[in-house]
PDB file of C-alpha atoms in Angstrom:
ATOM      1  CA  MET R 255       2.135  68.871 -14.076  1.00  0.00           C
ATOM      2  CA  SER R 256       1.905  66.342 -16.873  1.00  0.00           C
ATOM      3  CA  PHE R 257       4.477  65.636 -19.540  1.00  0.00           C
ATOM      4  CA  PHE R 258       1.653  64.512 -21.795  1.00  0.00           C
ATOM      5  CA  THR R 259      -0.242  66.842 -24.052  1.00  0.00           C
ATOM      6  CA  SER R 260      -3.690  65.516 -24.754  1.00  0.00           C
ATOM      7  CA  VAL R 261      -5.027  66.000 -28.282  1.00  0.00           C
ATOM      8  CA  ASP R 262      -8.386  64.471 -27.512  1.00  0.00           C
ATOM      9  CA  GLU R 263      -9.713  62.408 -24.663  1.00  0.00           C
ATOM     10  CA  ASN R 264      -8.448  59.085 -26.080  1.00  0.00           C
ATOM     11  CA  VAL R 265      -4.949  60.131 -27.171  1.00  0.00           C
ATOM     12  CA  ILE R 266      -1.840  60.844 -25.136  1.00  0.00           C
ATOM     13  CA  CYS R 267       0.962  62.558 -27.026  1.00  0.00           C
ATOM     14  CA  ILE R 268       4.561  62.040 -26.024  1.00  0.00           C
ATOM     15  CA  ALA R 269       7.853  63.055 -27.549  1.00  0.00           C
ATOM     16  CA  ARG R 270      10.311  60.222 -28.150  1.00  0.00           C
ATOM     17  CA  ASN R 271      13.194  62.690 -27.974  1.00  0.00           C
ATOM     18  CA  ASN R 272      12.172  64.346 -24.673  1.00  0.00           C
ATOM     19  CA  MET R 273      14.990  63.294 -22.368  1.00  0.00           C
ATOM     20  CA  ASP R 274      13.024  64.561 -19.350  1.00  0.00           C
ATOM     21  CA  HIS R 275      10.220  62.031 -19.749  1.00  0.00           C
ATOM     22  CA  ASN R 276      10.640  58.430 -18.597  1.00  0.00           C
ATOM     23  CA  LEU R 277       8.726  56.955 -21.539  1.00  0.00           C
ATOM     24  CA  SER R 278      10.878  58.634 -24.169  1.00  0.00           C
ATOM     25  CA  SER R 279      13.731  56.740 -25.797  1.00  0.00           C
ATOM     26  CA  PHE R 280      16.061  59.647 -24.948  1.00  0.00           C
ATOM     27  CA  ALA R 281      15.531  59.479 -21.163  1.00  0.00           C
ATOM     28  CA  LEU R 282      18.777  58.569 -19.432  1.00  0.00           C
ATOM     29  CA  VAL R 283      17.355  55.520 -17.692  1.00  0.00           C
ATOM     30  CA  SER R 284      19.905  52.724 -17.850  1.00  0.00           C
ATOM     31  CA  PHE R 285      19.211  49.025 -18.281  1.00  0.00           C
ATOM     32  CA  GLU R 286      21.209  45.894 -19.014  1.00  0.00           C
ATOM     33  CA  LEU R 287      20.778  44.070 -22.291  1.00  0.00           C
ATOM     34  CA  GLU R 288      23.118  41.775 -24.209  1.00  0.00           C
ATOM     35  CA  ASP R 289      25.584  41.793 -21.293  1.00  0.00           C
ATOM     36  CA  LYS R 290      26.055  45.573 -21.393  1.00  0.00           C
ATOM     37  CA  VAL R 291      24.592  48.523 -19.552  1.00  0.00           C
ATOM     38  CA  TRP R 292      22.883  50.974 -21.901  1.00  0.00           C
ATOM     39  CA  PRO R 293      22.351  54.588 -20.740  1.00  0.00           C
ATOM     40  CA  SER R 294      19.083  54.929 -22.678  1.00  0.00           C
ATOM     41  CA  VAL R 295      16.830  53.154 -25.135  1.00  0.00           C
ATOM     42  CA  GLU R 296      18.172  55.456 -27.845  1.00  0.00           C
ATOM     43  CA  HIS R 297      21.772  54.406 -27.142  1.00  0.00           C
ATOM     44  CA  TYR R 298      20.826  50.736 -27.566  1.00  0.00           C
ATOM     45  CA  PHE R 299      18.653  51.358 -30.603  1.00  0.00           C
ATOM     46  CA  GLN R 300      21.284  53.373 -32.476  1.00  0.00           C
ATOM     47  CA  ALA R 301      24.109  50.960 -31.601  1.00  0.00           C
ATOM     48  CA  MET R 302      22.169  47.955 -32.896  1.00  0.00           C
ATOM     49  CA  LYS R 303      22.281  49.421 -36.416  1.00  0.00           C
ATOM     50  CA  PHE R 304      25.913  48.352 -36.617  1.00  0.00           C
ATOM     51  CA  PRO R 305      27.919  45.146 -36.178  1.00  0.00           C
ATOM     52  CA  VAL R 306      29.377  44.404 -32.757  1.00  0.00           C
ATOM     53  CA  GLY R 307      32.616  46.322 -32.410  1.00  0.00           C
ATOM     54  CA  ASP R 308      34.250  49.642 -31.684  1.00  0.00           C
ATOM     55  CA  TYR R 309      31.654  51.831 -33.392  1.00  0.00           C
ATOM     56  CA  GLN R 310      28.776  50.160 -31.583  1.00  0.00           C
ATOM     57  CA  GLU R 311      30.674  50.662 -28.333  1.00  0.00           C
ATOM     58  CA  SER R 312      31.314  54.350 -29.067  1.00  0.00           C
ATOM     59  CA  ILE R 313      27.547  54.816 -29.448  1.00  0.00           C
ATOM     60  CA  ARG R 314      26.918  53.018 -26.155  1.00  0.00           C
ATOM     61  CA  LEU R 315      29.401  55.317 -24.421  1.00  0.00           C
ATOM     62  CA  ALA R 316      28.021  58.555 -25.913  1.00  0.00           C
ATOM     63  CA  LYS R 317      27.384  61.179 -23.224  1.00  0.00           C
ATOM     64  CA  THR R 318      23.803  61.865 -24.307  1.00  0.00           C
ATOM     65  CA  ALA R 319      21.055  60.146 -26.265  1.00  0.00           C
ATOM     66  CA  LYS R 320      21.206  63.001 -28.786  1.00  0.00           C
ATOM     67  CA  LYS R 321      24.903  62.253 -29.375  1.00  0.00           C
ATOM     68  CA  ALA R 322      24.110  58.524 -29.706  1.00  0.00           C
ATOM     69  CA  GLN R 323      21.457  59.403 -32.288  1.00  0.00           C
ATOM     70  CA  LYS R 324      23.919  61.549 -34.213  1.00  0.00           C
ATOM     71  CA  LEU R 325      26.479  58.718 -34.255  1.00  0.00           C
ATOM     72  CA  GLY R 326      23.769  56.276 -35.336  1.00  0.00           C
ATOM     73  CA  ARG R 327      22.884  58.492 -38.270  1.00  0.00           C
ATOM     74  CA  ASN R 328      26.462  58.508 -39.568  1.00  0.00           C
ATOM     75  CA  ARG R 329      26.003  57.386 -43.153  1.00  0.00           C
ATOM     76  CA  PHE R 330      29.732  56.812 -43.613  1.00  0.00           C
ATOM     77  CA  LYS R 331      29.260  53.683 -41.504  1.00  0.00           C
ATOM     78  CA  LYS R 332      27.461  50.728 -43.034  1.00  0.00           C
ATOM     79  CA  ILE R 333      24.314  49.702 -41.167  1.00  0.00           C
ATOM     80  CA  ARG R 334      23.099  46.121 -41.035  1.00  0.00           C
ATOM     81  CA  LYS R 335      21.242  44.936 -44.118  1.00  0.00           C
ATOM     82  CA  ASP R 336      18.144  43.816 -42.239  1.00  0.00           C
ATOM     83  CA  TRP R 337      17.741  47.079 -40.317  1.00  0.00           C
ATOM     84  CA  SER R 338      14.364  48.023 -41.768  1.00  0.00           C
ATOM     85  CA  GLN R 339      13.033  44.573 -40.826  1.00  0.00           C
ATOM     86  CA  VAL R 340      14.365  44.527 -37.241  1.00  0.00           C
ATOM     87  CA  ARG R 341      14.286  48.145 -36.042  1.00  0.00           C
ATOM     88  CA  GLU R 342      10.855  47.904 -34.410  1.00  0.00           C
ATOM     89  CA  ILE R 343      11.799  44.628 -32.717  1.00  0.00           C
ATOM     90  CA  ILE R 344      14.970  46.228 -31.364  1.00  0.00           C
ATOM     91  CA  MET R 345      13.097  49.291 -30.106  1.00  0.00           C
ATOM     92  CA  THR R 346      10.476  47.061 -28.468  1.00  0.00           C
ATOM     93  CA  ARG R 347      13.149  44.922 -26.788  1.00  0.00           C
ATOM     94  CA  ALA R 348      14.820  48.022 -25.343  1.00  0.00           C
ATOM     95  CA  VAL R 349      11.597  49.664 -24.108  1.00  0.00           C
ATOM     96  CA  TYR R 350      10.379  46.386 -22.580  1.00  0.00           C
ATOM     97  CA  THR R 351      13.710  45.772 -20.843  1.00  0.00           C
ATOM     98  CA  LYS R 352      13.736  49.330 -19.485  1.00  0.00           C
ATOM     99  CA  CYS R 353      10.236  48.828 -18.066  1.00  0.00           C
ATOM    100  CA  ARG R 354      11.111  45.445 -16.559  1.00  0.00           C
ATOM    101  CA  THR R 355      14.234  46.964 -14.994  1.00  0.00           C
ATOM    102  CA  HIS R 356      12.445  50.016 -13.581  1.00  0.00           C
ATOM    103  CA  SER R 357       9.057  49.154 -12.079  1.00  0.00           C
ATOM    104  CA  ASP R 358       8.189  52.840 -11.650  1.00  0.00           C
ATOM    105  CA  ILE R 359       8.443  53.326 -15.415  1.00  0.00           C
ATOM    106  CA  ALA R 360       6.363  50.205 -16.028  1.00  0.00           C
ATOM    107  CA  ARG R 361       3.705  51.617 -13.681  1.00  0.00           C
ATOM    108  CA  GLU R 362       3.839  54.942 -15.523  1.00  0.00           C
ATOM    109  CA  LEU R 363       3.240  53.182 -18.832  1.00  0.00           C
ATOM    110  CA  LEU R 364       0.452  51.026 -17.392  1.00  0.00           C
ATOM    111  CA  ALA R 365      -1.171  54.170 -15.948  1.00  0.00           C
ATOM    112  CA  THR R 366      -1.882  55.338 -19.502  1.00  0.00           C
ATOM    113  CA  GLY R 367      -4.707  52.787 -19.470  1.00  0.00           C
ATOM    114  CA  GLU R 368      -6.166  52.017 -22.871  1.00  0.00           C
ATOM    115  CA  GLU R 369      -5.428  55.413 -24.357  1.00  0.00           C
ATOM    116  CA  THR R 370      -3.725  55.667 -27.720  1.00  0.00           C
ATOM    117  CA  LEU R 371      -0.099  56.748 -27.343  1.00  0.00           C
ATOM    118  CA  VAL R 372       1.246  58.983 -30.085  1.00  0.00           C
ATOM    119  CA  ASP R 373       4.816  60.121 -30.687  1.00  0.00           C
ATOM    120  CA  ASN R 374       4.048  63.735 -31.441  1.00  0.00           C
ATOM    121  CA  ASN R 375       7.000  64.355 -33.785  1.00  0.00           C
ATOM    122  CA  GLN R 376       5.896  66.468 -36.719  1.00  0.00           C
ATOM    123  CA  TYR R 377       9.064  65.695 -38.707  1.00  0.00           C
ATOM    124  CA  ASP R 378       9.112  61.920 -38.275  1.00  0.00           C
ATOM    125  CA  TYR R 379       6.587  59.978 -40.315  1.00  0.00           C
ATOM    126  CA  PHE R 380       7.881  56.559 -39.283  1.00  0.00           C
ATOM    127  CA  TRP R 381       8.388  56.712 -35.496  1.00  0.00           C
ATOM    128  CA  GLY R 382       6.122  59.721 -35.068  1.00  0.00           C
ATOM    129  CA  CYS R 383       2.758  60.925 -36.298  1.00  0.00           C
ATOM    130  CA  GLY R 384       4.141  63.526 -38.680  1.00  0.00           C
ATOM    131  CA  ARG R 385       2.939  67.053 -39.195  1.00  0.00           C
ATOM    132  CA  ASP R 386      -0.431  65.976 -40.586  1.00  0.00           C
ATOM    133  CA  ARG R 387      -0.883  63.118 -38.069  1.00  0.00           C
ATOM    134  CA  ARG R 388      -0.860  60.530 -40.858  1.00  0.00           C
ATOM    135  CA  GLY R 389       2.537  59.112 -39.902  1.00  0.00           C
ATOM    136  CA  ASN R 390       3.132  55.506 -38.868  1.00  0.00           C
ATOM    137  CA  ASN R 391       3.519  56.318 -35.142  1.00  0.00           C
ATOM    138  CA  ALA R 392       5.783  53.286 -34.710  1.00  0.00           C
ATOM    139  CA  TYR R 393       7.100  54.491 -31.339  1.00  0.00           C
ATOM    140  CA  GLY R 394       3.583  54.951 -29.989  1.00  0.00           C
ATOM    141  CA  LYS R 395       2.756  51.428 -31.189  1.00  0.00           C
ATOM    142  CA  VAL R 396       5.884  50.061 -29.488  1.00  0.00           C
ATOM    143  CA  LEU R 397       4.800  51.653 -26.206  1.00  0.00           C
ATOM    144  CA  MET R 398       1.259  50.283 -26.538  1.00  0.00           C
ATOM    145  CA  ASN R 399       2.578  46.780 -27.330  1.00  0.00           C
ATOM    146  CA  VAL R 400       4.909  46.859 -24.326  1.00  0.00           C
ATOM    147  CA  ARG R 401       2.033  48.140 -22.183  1.00  0.00           C
ATOM    148  CA  ALA R 402      -0.132  45.204 -23.327  1.00  0.00           C
ATOM    149  CA  LYS R 403       2.660  42.726 -22.534  1.00  0.00           C
ATOM    150  CA  LEU R 404       3.208  44.229 -19.076  1.00  0.00           C
ATOM    151  CA  ARG R 405      -0.533  44.124 -18.396  1.00  0.00           C
ATOM    152  CA  GLU R 406      -0.664  40.482 -19.513  1.00  0.00           C
ATOM    153  CA  GLU R 407       2.221  39.598 -17.176  1.00  0.00           C
ATOM    154  CA  GLN R 408       0.542  41.496 -14.357  1.00  0.00           C
ATOM    155  CA  ASN R 409      -2.631  39.423 -14.800  1.00  0.00           C
ATOM    156  CA  THR R 410      -0.924  36.023 -14.734  1.00  0.00           C
TER     157      THR R 410
END
């Protein structure tokens, strides 16, 4: 059984919010970054929207990635001014660290070969492909960039 749904022979679709798939940001696969253990990529990503402090810590300690996402979307809390410039860097750092921490997940990502990875979220036009597949697919690009970096390290 595959967690991927193939759209065509050169595309692998994933769901960033599928907590049952290792390559999703919602998977509860912990890693250490910035001297803290993060339960998932999503926990780290959402927490980094805010200054170091109690609110960031409450996101890190959220029971699920979905709860961390909900806390991260709290618009009563002020997010960092440079968020739109750094969000992809932060997501990449978290995904890369998760893969470096868990070699089985790195192997799973490398096993996708050269195929295009697409976050198949019809409602998200930034991280996903959107309903009409014209979205930015930023999460798919993050995965492909991390895959390229892992492959480069493997070949050195």
